Tab-separated table of N, CA, C and O in Angstrom:
chain	number	residue	atom	x	y	z
R	1	GLN	N	78.204	73.952	90.492
R	1	GLN	CA	78.347	75.303	90.823
R	1	GLN	C	79.817	75.504	91.478
R	1	GLN	O	80.385	74.632	92.106
R	2	VAL	N	80.346	76.635	91.182
R	2	VAL	CA	81.697	76.982	91.596
R	2	VAL	C	81.624	78.363	92.300
R	2	VAL	O	80.921	79.314	91.940
R	3	GLN	N	82.326	78.485	93.457
R	3	GLN	CA	82.502	79.674	94.147
R	3	GLN	C	83.951	80.197	94.170
R	3	GLN	O	84.827	79.452	94.130
R	4	LEU	N	84.019	81.449	93.928
R	4	LEU	CA	85.320	82.236	94.037
R	4	LEU	C	85.349	83.099	95.144
R	4	LEU	O	84.452	84.091	95.229
R	5	VAL	N	86.246	83.056	96.058
R	5	VAL	CA	86.266	83.847	97.266
R	5	VAL	C	87.608	84.548	97.392
R	5	VAL	O	88.618	83.949	97.380
R	6	GLU	N	87.415	85.985	97.360
R	6	GLU	CA	88.623	86.867	97.306
R	6	GLU	C	88.985	87.254	98.741
R	6	GLU	O	87.960	87.452	99.636
R	7	SER	N	90.257	87.469	98.908
R	7	SER	CA	90.634	88.019	100.248
R	7	SER	C	91.873	88.865	99.990
R	7	SER	O	92.549	88.844	98.952
R	8	GLY	N	92.225	89.731	101.028
R	8	GLY	CA	93.463	90.507	101.088
R	8	GLY	C	93.516	91.933	100.688
R	8	GLY	O	94.418	92.621	100.641
R	9	GLY	N	92.249	92.483	100.325
R	9	GLY	CA	92.141	93.832	99.956
R	9	GLY	C	92.131	94.688	101.260
R	9	GLY	O	92.391	94.210	102.329
R	10	GLY	N	92.048	96.015	101.154
R	10	GLY	CA	91.989	96.953	102.113
R	10	GLY	C	92.530	98.333	101.734
R	10	GLY	O	92.609	98.640	100.678
R	11	LEU	N	92.925	99.079	102.842
R	11	LEU	CA	93.406	100.428	102.555
R	11	LEU	C	94.895	100.520	102.799
R	11	LEU	O	95.366	99.900	103.754
R	12	VAL	N	95.616	101.007	101.899
R	12	VAL	CA	97.046	101.147	101.999
R	12	VAL	C	97.498	102.523	101.497
R	12	VAL	O	96.937	103.057	100.665
R	13	GLN	N	98.635	102.945	102.019
R	13	GLN	CA	99.188	104.211	101.549
R	13	GLN	C	99.919	103.922	100.243
R	13	GLN	O	100.443	102.939	99.898
R	14	ALA	N	100.011	105.083	99.356
R	14	ALA	CA	100.811	105.035	98.158
R	14	ALA	C	102.183	104.495	98.406
R	14	ALA	O	102.775	104.865	99.429
R	15	GLY	N	102.583	103.676	97.445
R	15	GLY	CA	103.914	102.970	97.666
R	15	GLY	C	103.894	101.607	98.513
R	15	GLY	O	104.904	100.963	98.474
R	16	GLY	N	102.731	101.418	98.956
R	16	GLY	CA	102.626	100.200	99.804
R	16	GLY	C	102.296	98.922	99.054
R	16	GLY	O	102.243	99.055	97.710
R	17	SER	N	102.080	97.913	99.673
R	17	SER	CA	101.832	96.637	99.011
R	17	SER	C	100.512	95.810	99.497
R	17	SER	O	100.240	96.108	100.721
R	18	LEU	N	99.988	95.089	98.745
R	18	LEU	CA	98.895	94.160	99.084
R	18	LEU	C	98.973	92.879	98.261
R	18	LEU	O	99.484	92.961	97.264
R	19	ARG	N	98.426	91.864	98.906
R	19	ARG	CA	98.429	90.570	98.185
R	19	ARG	C	96.980	90.129	98.216
R	19	ARG	O	96.369	89.793	99.227
R	20	LEU	N	96.447	89.989	97.092
R	20	LEU	CA	95.057	89.412	96.873
R	20	LEU	C	95.087	87.959	96.624
R	20	LEU	O	96.074	87.359	96.027
R	21	SER	N	94.189	87.204	97.263
R	21	SER	CA	94.013	85.879	96.981
R	21	SER	C	92.619	85.442	96.521
R	21	SER	O	91.619	86.212	96.847
R	22	CYS	N	92.404	84.440	95.774
R	22	CYS	CA	91.084	83.987	95.300
R	22	CYS	C	91.160	82.457	95.346
R	22	CYS	O	91.880	81.897	94.551
R	23	VAL	N	90.209	81.942	96.143
R	23	VAL	CA	90.227	80.543	96.272
R	23	VAL	C	88.877	79.950	95.526
R	23	VAL	O	87.755	80.566	95.799
R	24	ALA	N	89.100	78.963	94.623
R	24	ALA	CA	87.976	78.543	93.887
R	24	ALA	C	87.584	77.057	94.452
R	24	ALA	O	88.497	76.279	94.872
R	25	SER	N	86.308	76.998	94.588
R	25	SER	CA	85.830	75.669	95.173
R	25	SER	C	84.470	75.194	94.571
R	25	SER	O	83.833	76.000	93.966
R	26	GLY	N	84.175	73.924	94.565
R	26	GLY	CA	82.950	73.386	94.050
R	26	GLY	C	83.239	72.423	92.869
R	26	GLY	O	84.200	71.521	93.010
R	27	ASN	N	82.398	72.347	91.928
R	27	ASN	CA	82.448	71.289	90.855
R	27	ASN	C	83.481	71.718	89.877
R	27	ASN	O	83.239	72.362	88.789
R	28	ILE	N	84.695	71.389	90.136
R	28	ILE	CA	85.831	71.746	89.402
R	28	ILE	C	86.636	70.603	88.902
R	28	ILE	O	87.115	69.827	89.789
R	29	TRP	N	86.732	70.418	87.653
R	29	TRP	CA	87.725	69.412	87.064
R	29	TRP	C	89.011	70.001	86.697
R	29	TRP	O	90.020	69.560	87.025
R	30	LYS	N	88.875	71.192	86.005
R	30	LYS	CA	89.972	71.832	85.663
R	30	LYS	C	89.745	73.336	85.571
R	30	LYS	O	88.562	73.757	85.024
R	31	ILE	N	90.595	74.131	85.983
R	31	ILE	CA	90.490	75.650	85.868
R	31	ILE	C	91.426	76.117	84.695
R	31	ILE	O	92.559	75.795	84.674
R	32	VAL	N	90.863	76.594	83.573
R	32	VAL	CA	91.673	77.017	82.437
R	32	VAL	C	92.265	78.328	82.659
R	32	VAL	O	93.397	78.349	83.325
R	33	ASP	N	91.701	79.355	82.302
R	33	ASP	CA	92.210	80.775	82.496
R	33	ASP	C	91.786	81.260	83.693
R	33	ASP	O	90.617	81.107	84.223
R	34	MET	N	92.548	82.080	84.424
R	34	MET	CA	92.169	82.781	85.537
R	34	MET	C	92.745	84.317	85.405
R	34	MET	O	93.685	84.503	84.759
R	35	GLY	N	92.143	85.165	86.070
R	35	GLY	CA	92.495	86.557	86.049
R	35	GLY	C	92.025	87.570	87.050
R	35	GLY	O	91.065	87.072	87.856
R	36	TRP	N	92.596	88.587	87.222
R	36	TRP	CA	92.030	89.687	88.008
R	36	TRP	C	91.564	90.821	87.178
R	36	TRP	O	92.381	91.246	86.337
R	37	TYR	N	90.383	91.330	87.370
R	37	TYR	CA	89.928	92.499	86.867
R	37	TYR	C	89.687	93.550	87.934
R	37	TYR	O	89.586	93.327	89.099
R	38	ARG	N	89.539	94.776	87.516
R	38	ARG	CA	89.179	95.798	88.448
R	38	ARG	C	88.252	96.870	87.845
R	38	ARG	O	88.124	96.931	86.604
R	39	GLN	N	87.416	97.442	88.789
R	39	GLN	CA	86.488	98.526	88.209
R	39	GLN	C	86.450	99.545	89.321
R	39	GLN	O	86.132	99.341	90.385
R	40	ALA	N	86.805	100.769	88.798
R	40	ALA	CA	86.755	101.885	89.561
R	40	ALA	C	85.350	102.610	89.338
R	40	ALA	O	84.685	102.426	88.394
R	41	PRO	N	84.898	103.480	90.282
R	41	PRO	CA	83.578	104.072	90.069
R	41	PRO	C	83.499	104.945	88.856
R	41	PRO	O	84.406	105.703	88.539
R	42	GLY	N	82.409	104.695	88.101
R	42	GLY	CA	82.306	105.432	86.819
R	42	GLY	C	83.119	104.787	85.698
R	42	GLY	O	83.129	105.365	84.557
R	43	GLN	N	83.893	103.796	85.836
R	43	GLN	CA	84.797	103.236	84.880
R	43	GLN	C	84.312	101.832	84.481
R	43	GLN	O	83.712	101.205	85.154
R	44	GLN	N	84.814	101.453	83.250
R	44	GLN	CA	84.498	99.990	82.843
R	44	GLN	C	85.451	99.107	83.541
R	44	GLN	O	86.514	99.454	83.932
R	45	ARG	N	85.052	97.981	83.711
R	45	ARG	CA	85.780	96.852	84.286
R	45	ARG	C	86.926	96.563	83.307
R	45	ARG	O	86.771	96.419	82.017
R	46	GLU	N	88.235	96.434	83.785
R	46	GLU	CA	89.373	96.200	82.927
R	46	GLU	C	90.104	95.044	83.479
R	46	GLU	O	90.261	94.733	84.765
R	47	LEU	N	90.734	94.315	82.596
R	47	LEU	CA	91.688	93.241	82.956
R	47	LEU	C	92.967	93.769	83.514
R	47	LEU	O	93.690	94.541	82.778
R	48	VAL	N	93.315	93.373	84.713
R	48	VAL	CA	94.657	93.750	85.279
R	48	VAL	C	95.679	92.740	84.915
R	48	VAL	O	96.780	93.195	84.530
R	49	ALA	N	95.367	91.506	85.160
R	49	ALA	CA	96.349	90.544	84.811
R	49	ALA	C	95.696	89.176	84.614
R	49	ALA	O	94.582	88.868	85.262
R	50	GLY	N	96.186	88.484	83.653
R	50	GLY	CA	95.591	87.059	83.444
R	50	GLY	C	96.632	85.963	83.334
R	50	GLY	O	97.766	86.279	83.053
R	51	ILE	N	96.251	84.698	83.635
R	51	ILE	CA	97.211	83.570	83.657
R	51	ILE	C	96.534	82.396	83.190
R	51	ILE	O	95.418	81.999	83.624
R	52	THR	N	97.191	81.704	82.210
R	52	THR	CA	96.473	80.474	81.696
R	52	THR	C	96.871	79.334	82.616
R	52	THR	O	97.724	79.405	83.377
R	53	SER	N	96.412	78.121	82.141
R	53	SER	CA	96.686	76.887	82.950
R	53	SER	C	98.152	76.394	82.852
R	53	SER	O	98.519	75.795	83.632
R	54	VAL	N	98.757	76.865	81.775
R	54	VAL	CA	100.107	76.573	81.483
R	54	VAL	C	101.095	77.632	81.885
R	54	VAL	O	102.271	77.615	81.674
R	55	GLY	N	100.518	78.721	82.546
R	55	GLY	CA	101.325	79.803	83.072
R	55	GLY	C	101.614	80.927	82.122
R	55	GLY	O	102.505	81.844	82.469
R	56	SER	N	100.939	81.024	81.046
R	56	SER	CA	101.168	82.185	80.179
R	56	SER	C	100.471	83.443	80.826
R	56	SER	O	99.316	83.336	81.289
R	57	ILE	N	101.202	84.567	80.881
R	57	ILE	CA	100.725	85.725	81.634
R	57	ILE	C	100.678	86.989	80.829
R	57	ILE	O	101.413	87.175	79.849
R	58	ASN	N	99.689	87.707	81.047
R	58	ASN	CA	99.640	89.144	80.444
R	58	ASN	C	99.204	90.114	81.560
R	58	ASN	O	98.540	89.770	82.539
R	59	TYR	N	99.661	91.382	81.375
R	59	TYR	CA	99.320	92.369	82.333
R	59	TYR	C	98.828	93.652	81.626
R	59	TYR	O	99.231	93.928	80.532
R	60	LEU	N	98.060	94.382	82.302
R	60	LEU	CA	97.641	95.792	81.931
R	60	LEU	C	98.942	96.573	81.974
R	60	LEU	O	99.758	96.401	82.898
R	61	ASP	N	99.084	97.383	80.949
R	61	ASP	CA	100.353	98.209	80.762
R	61	ASP	C	100.703	98.958	82.131
R	61	ASP	O	101.839	99.108	82.468
R	62	SER	N	99.755	99.644	82.735
R	62	SER	CA	99.910	100.394	83.838
R	62	SER	C	100.377	99.748	85.087
R	62	SER	O	100.801	100.247	86.037
R	63	VAL	N	100.244	98.425	85.000
R	63	VAL	CA	100.651	97.738	86.333
R	63	VAL	C	101.914	96.775	86.102
R	63	VAL	O	102.454	96.136	87.056
R	64	LYS	N	102.482	96.803	84.874
R	64	LYS	CA	103.671	95.977	84.597
R	64	LYS	C	104.737	96.463	85.348
R	64	LYS	O	105.105	97.698	85.563
R	65	GLY	N	105.517	95.474	86.005
R	65	GLY	CA	106.610	95.757	86.888
R	65	GLY	C	106.240	96.132	88.271
R	65	GLY	O	107.115	96.199	89.225
R	66	ARG	N	105.034	96.255	88.505
R	66	ARG	CA	104.452	96.463	89.869
R	66	ARG	C	103.678	95.355	90.430
R	66	ARG	O	103.749	95.060	91.621
R	67	PHE	N	102.947	94.638	89.655
R	67	PHE	CA	101.980	93.553	90.094
R	67	PHE	C	102.501	92.249	89.505
R	67	PHE	O	103.111	92.266	88.451
R	68	THR	N	102.289	91.205	90.265
R	68	THR	CA	102.724	89.925	89.768
R	68	THR	C	101.510	88.963	90.080
R	68	THR	O	101.050	88.830	91.196
R	69	ILE	N	101.060	88.227	88.972
R	69	ILE	CA	100.035	87.241	89.055
R	69	ILE	C	100.688	85.827	89.213
R	69	ILE	O	101.689	85.626	88.567
R	70	SER	N	100.013	85.050	89.967
R	70	SER	CA	100.462	83.668	90.128
R	70	SER	C	99.353	82.745	90.486
R	70	SER	O	98.238	83.266	90.875
R	71	ARG	N	99.434	81.484	90.300
R	71	ARG	CA	98.370	80.513	90.672
R	71	ARG	C	98.976	79.292	91.192
R	71	ARG	O	100.075	78.917	90.781
R	72	ASP	N	98.155	78.657	92.090
R	72	ASP	CA	98.536	77.370	92.601
R	72	ASP	C	97.439	76.396	92.202
R	72	ASP	O	96.388	76.422	92.755
R	73	ASN	N	97.791	75.573	91.246
R	73	ASN	CA	96.742	74.753	90.672
R	73	ASN	C	96.360	73.608	91.616
R	73	ASN	O	95.144	73.222	91.569
R	74	ALA	N	97.234	73.209	92.483
R	74	ALA	CA	96.822	72.156	93.362
R	74	ALA	C	95.881	72.738	94.415
R	74	ALA	O	95.121	71.903	94.915
R	75	LYS	N	95.829	73.932	94.654
R	75	LYS	CA	94.965	74.533	95.729
R	75	LYS	C	93.833	75.283	95.097
R	75	LYS	O	93.034	76.053	95.726
R	76	ASN	N	93.753	75.406	93.747
R	76	ASN	CA	92.787	76.162	93.036
R	76	ASN	C	92.764	77.584	93.488
R	76	ASN	O	91.656	78.175	93.678
R	77	THR	N	93.887	78.114	93.524
R	77	THR	CA	94.082	79.418	94.171
R	77	THR	C	94.869	80.333	93.196
R	77	THR	O	95.885	80.044	92.532
R	78	LEU	N	94.356	81.631	93.210
R	78	LEU	CA	94.903	82.681	92.318
R	78	LEU	C	95.414	83.845	93.279
R	78	LEU	O	94.745	84.109	94.264
R	79	TYR	N	96.534	84.335	92.909
R	79	TYR	CA	97.135	85.373	93.718
R	79	TYR	C	97.433	86.653	92.845
R	79	TYR	O	97.718	86.511	91.541
R	80	LEU	N	97.486	87.790	93.497
R	80	LEU	CA	97.896	89.000	92.834
R	80	LEU	C	98.771	89.833	93.812
R	80	LEU	O	98.096	90.345	94.847
R	81	GLN	N	100.076	89.826	93.662
R	81	GLN	CA	100.982	90.542	94.425
R	81	GLN	C	101.088	91.949	93.893
R	81	GLN	O	101.368	92.155	92.758
R	82	MET	N	100.595	92.949	94.686
R	82	MET	CA	100.552	94.371	94.159
R	82	MET	C	101.580	95.242	95.069
R	82	MET	O	101.393	95.407	96.239
R	83	ASN	N	102.691	95.729	94.347
R	83	ASN	CA	103.632	96.484	94.960
R	83	ASN	C	103.582	97.911	94.350
R	83	ASN	O	103.031	98.179	93.339
R	84	SER	N	104.270	98.888	95.081
R	84	SER	CA	104.249	100.280	94.647
R	84	SER	C	102.862	100.789	94.222
R	84	SER	O	102.766	101.318	93.124
R	85	LEU	N	101.999	100.517	95.048
R	85	LEU	CA	100.552	100.960	94.756
R	85	LEU	C	100.370	102.423	94.601
R	85	LEU	O	101.057	103.227	95.305
R	86	LYS	N	99.497	102.794	93.715
R	86	LYS	CA	99.175	104.225	93.390
R	86	LYS	C	97.766	104.575	93.642
R	86	LYS	O	96.934	103.591	93.552
R	87	PRO	N	97.497	105.784	93.869
R	87	PRO	CA	95.993	106.047	94.120
R	87	PRO	C	95.123	105.664	92.980
R	87	PRO	O	93.997	105.208	93.221
R	88	GLU	N	95.670	105.653	91.739
R	88	GLU	CA	94.916	105.329	90.573
R	88	GLU	C	94.744	103.674	90.540
R	88	GLU	O	93.866	103.285	89.673
R	89	ASP	N	95.230	102.977	91.424
R	89	ASP	CA	94.956	101.502	91.570
R	89	ASP	C	93.686	101.257	92.338
R	89	ASP	O	93.271	100.200	92.518
R	90	THR	N	93.185	102.309	92.946
R	90	THR	CA	91.978	102.218	93.746
R	90	THR	C	90.897	101.694	92.869
R	90	THR	O	90.439	102.246	91.902
R	91	ALA	N	90.198	100.657	93.350
R	91	ALA	CA	89.095	99.937	92.646
R	91	ALA	C	88.596	98.771	93.384
R	91	ALA	O	89.275	98.355	94.360
R	92	ALA	N	87.458	98.258	92.909
R	92	ALA	CA	87.087	96.864	93.280
R	92	ALA	C	87.730	95.980	92.422
R	92	ALA	O	87.723	96.052	91.224
R	93	TYR	N	88.395	94.896	93.012
R	93	TYR	CA	89.004	93.855	92.230
R	93	TYR	C	88.297	92.620	92.193
R	93	TYR	O	87.879	92.236	93.356
R	94	TYR	N	88.191	92.045	91.033
R	94	TYR	CA	87.371	90.800	90.825
R	94	TYR	C	88.271	89.615	90.310
R	94	TYR	O	88.932	89.815	89.387
R	95	CYS	N	88.011	88.515	90.908
R	95	CYS	CA	88.731	87.254	90.406
R	95	CYS	C	87.825	86.654	89.327
R	95	CYS	O	86.481	86.700	89.485
R	96	HIS	N	88.409	86.161	88.312
R	96	HIS	CA	87.688	85.558	87.326
R	96	HIS	C	88.363	84.177	86.944
R	96	HIS	O	89.539	84.043	87.028
R	97	ALA	N	87.484	83.207	86.631
R	97	ALA	CA	87.953	81.850	86.395
R	97	ALA	C	87.066	81.153	85.255
R	97	ALA	O	85.908	81.221	85.403
R	98	ASP	N	87.776	80.539	84.420
R	98	ASP	CA	87.170	79.791	83.411
R	98	ASP	C	87.339	78.280	83.712
R	98	ASP	O	88.415	77.605	83.787
R	99	VAL	N	86.219	77.652	84.070
R	99	VAL	CA	86.259	76.289	84.806
R	99	VAL	C	85.572	75.248	83.935
R	99	VAL	O	84.496	75.445	83.417
R	100	ILE	N	86.207	74.067	83.820
R	100	ILE	CA	85.583	72.930	83.260
R	100	ILE	C	85.122	72.007	84.397
R	100	ILE	O	85.938	71.709	85.193
R	101	ASN	N	83.845	71.694	84.396
R	101	ASN	CA	83.330	70.892	85.635
R	101	ASN	C	83.461	69.402	85.139
R	101	ASN	O	83.850	69.002	84.076
R	102	TRP	N	83.016	68.486	86.181
R	102	TRP	CA	83.224	67.099	86.096
R	102	TRP	C	82.315	66.498	84.908
R	102	TRP	O	82.460	65.354	84.402
R	103	ALA	N	81.309	67.297	84.381
R	103	ALA	CA	80.484	66.831	83.325
R	103	ALA	C	81.028	67.262	82.007
R	103	ALA	O	80.539	67.131	80.923
R	104	GLY	N	82.227	68.036	82.066
R	104	GLY	CA	82.864	68.462	80.762
R	104	GLY	C	82.426	69.782	80.352
R	104	GLY	O	82.747	70.131	79.191
R	105	LYS	N	81.565	70.373	81.169
R	105	LYS	CA	80.939	71.722	80.588
R	105	LYS	C	81.924	72.842	81.207
R	105	LYS	O	82.487	72.776	82.165
R	106	GLU	N	82.042	73.969	80.304
R	106	GLU	CA	82.933	74.928	80.625
R	106	GLU	C	82.069	76.242	80.993
R	106	GLU	O	81.198	76.526	80.155
R	107	TYR	N	82.474	76.839	82.021
R	107	TYR	CA	81.653	78.026	82.471
R	107	TYR	C	82.668	79.081	82.989
R	107	TYR	O	83.739	78.836	83.455
R	108	VAL	N	82.235	80.276	83.002
R	108	VAL	CA	83.030	81.451	83.480
R	108	VAL	C	82.302	81.975	84.851
R	108	VAL	O	81.260	82.095	84.900
R	109	TYR	N	83.212	82.137	85.822
R	109	TYR	CA	82.721	82.480	87.139
R	109	TYR	C	83.521	83.703	87.619
R	109	TYR	O	84.595	84.013	87.153
R	110	TRP	N	82.792	84.522	88.448
R	110	TRP	CA	83.360	85.741	89.023
R	110	TRP	C	83.282	85.680	90.496
R	110	TRP	O	82.248	85.216	91.041
R	111	GLY	N	84.233	86.368	91.177
R	111	GLY	CA	84.148	86.554	92.618
R	111	GLY	C	83.272	87.730	92.899
R	111	GLY	O	82.841	88.435	91.989
R	112	GLN	N	83.041	87.898	94.294
R	112	GLN	CA	82.131	88.982	94.599
R	112	GLN	C	82.739	90.317	94.569
R	112	GLN	O	82.121	91.393	94.621
R	113	GLY	N	84.069	90.438	94.444
R	113	GLY	CA	84.750	91.781	94.361
R	113	GLY	C	85.363	91.999	95.741
R	113	GLY	O	84.768	91.758	96.789
R	114	ILE	N	86.554	92.612	95.725
R	114	ILE	CA	87.112	93.131	97.010
R	114	ILE	C	87.653	94.471	96.768
R	114	ILE	O	88.314	94.708	95.700
R	115	GLN	N	87.538	95.397	97.759
R	115	GLN	CA	87.985	96.757	97.539
R	115	GLN	C	89.393	96.900	97.850
R	115	GLN	O	90.001	96.432	98.945
R	116	VAL	N	90.112	97.608	96.967
R	116	VAL	CA	91.417	98.072	97.247
R	116	VAL	C	91.394	99.613	97.155
R	116	VAL	O	91.066	100.207	96.104
R	117	THR	N	91.888	100.204	98.254
R	117	THR	CA	91.964	101.705	98.360
R	117	THR	C	93.376	102.135	98.677
R	117	THR	O	93.894	101.711	99.607
R	118	VAL	N	93.937	103.001	97.791
R	118	VAL	CA	95.249	103.481	97.924
R	118	VAL	C	95.256	105.028	98.192
R	118	VAL	O	94.612	105.809	97.343
R	119	SER	N	95.590	105.312	99.428
R	119	SER	CA	95.611	106.739	99.824
R	119	SER	C	96.895	107.554	99.392
R	119	SER	O	97.934	106.951	99.381
R	120	SER	N	96.803	108.819	99.012
R	120	SER	CA	97.970	109.573	98.648
R	120	SER	C	98.704	110.113	99.787
R	120	SER	O	98.201	110.237	100.893
């Protein structure tokens, strides 16, 4: 079993910054892809940013130039630096990880979600 624990969310004014972190622990041999998703009330969950094990990155168009995703493979930790936040960035943010365990099995895991609220 693998646990993903997110931190760093909260309330911020428009134009402000937040940094999300996600620590993965448990039966982990290798983490392949990791990413941040978000879901606003009444909306579908969407991919905000993704990063592969070799560092290939993709972003949702609306966050390009404002958000930066990174990972520390030694610490099994994923980050999302969010700058120039806008009210439309308000959502619950979820960490996602594609994990290969010590038995060679591959599973997808989700964090519990963390709220980001941007006031205008």
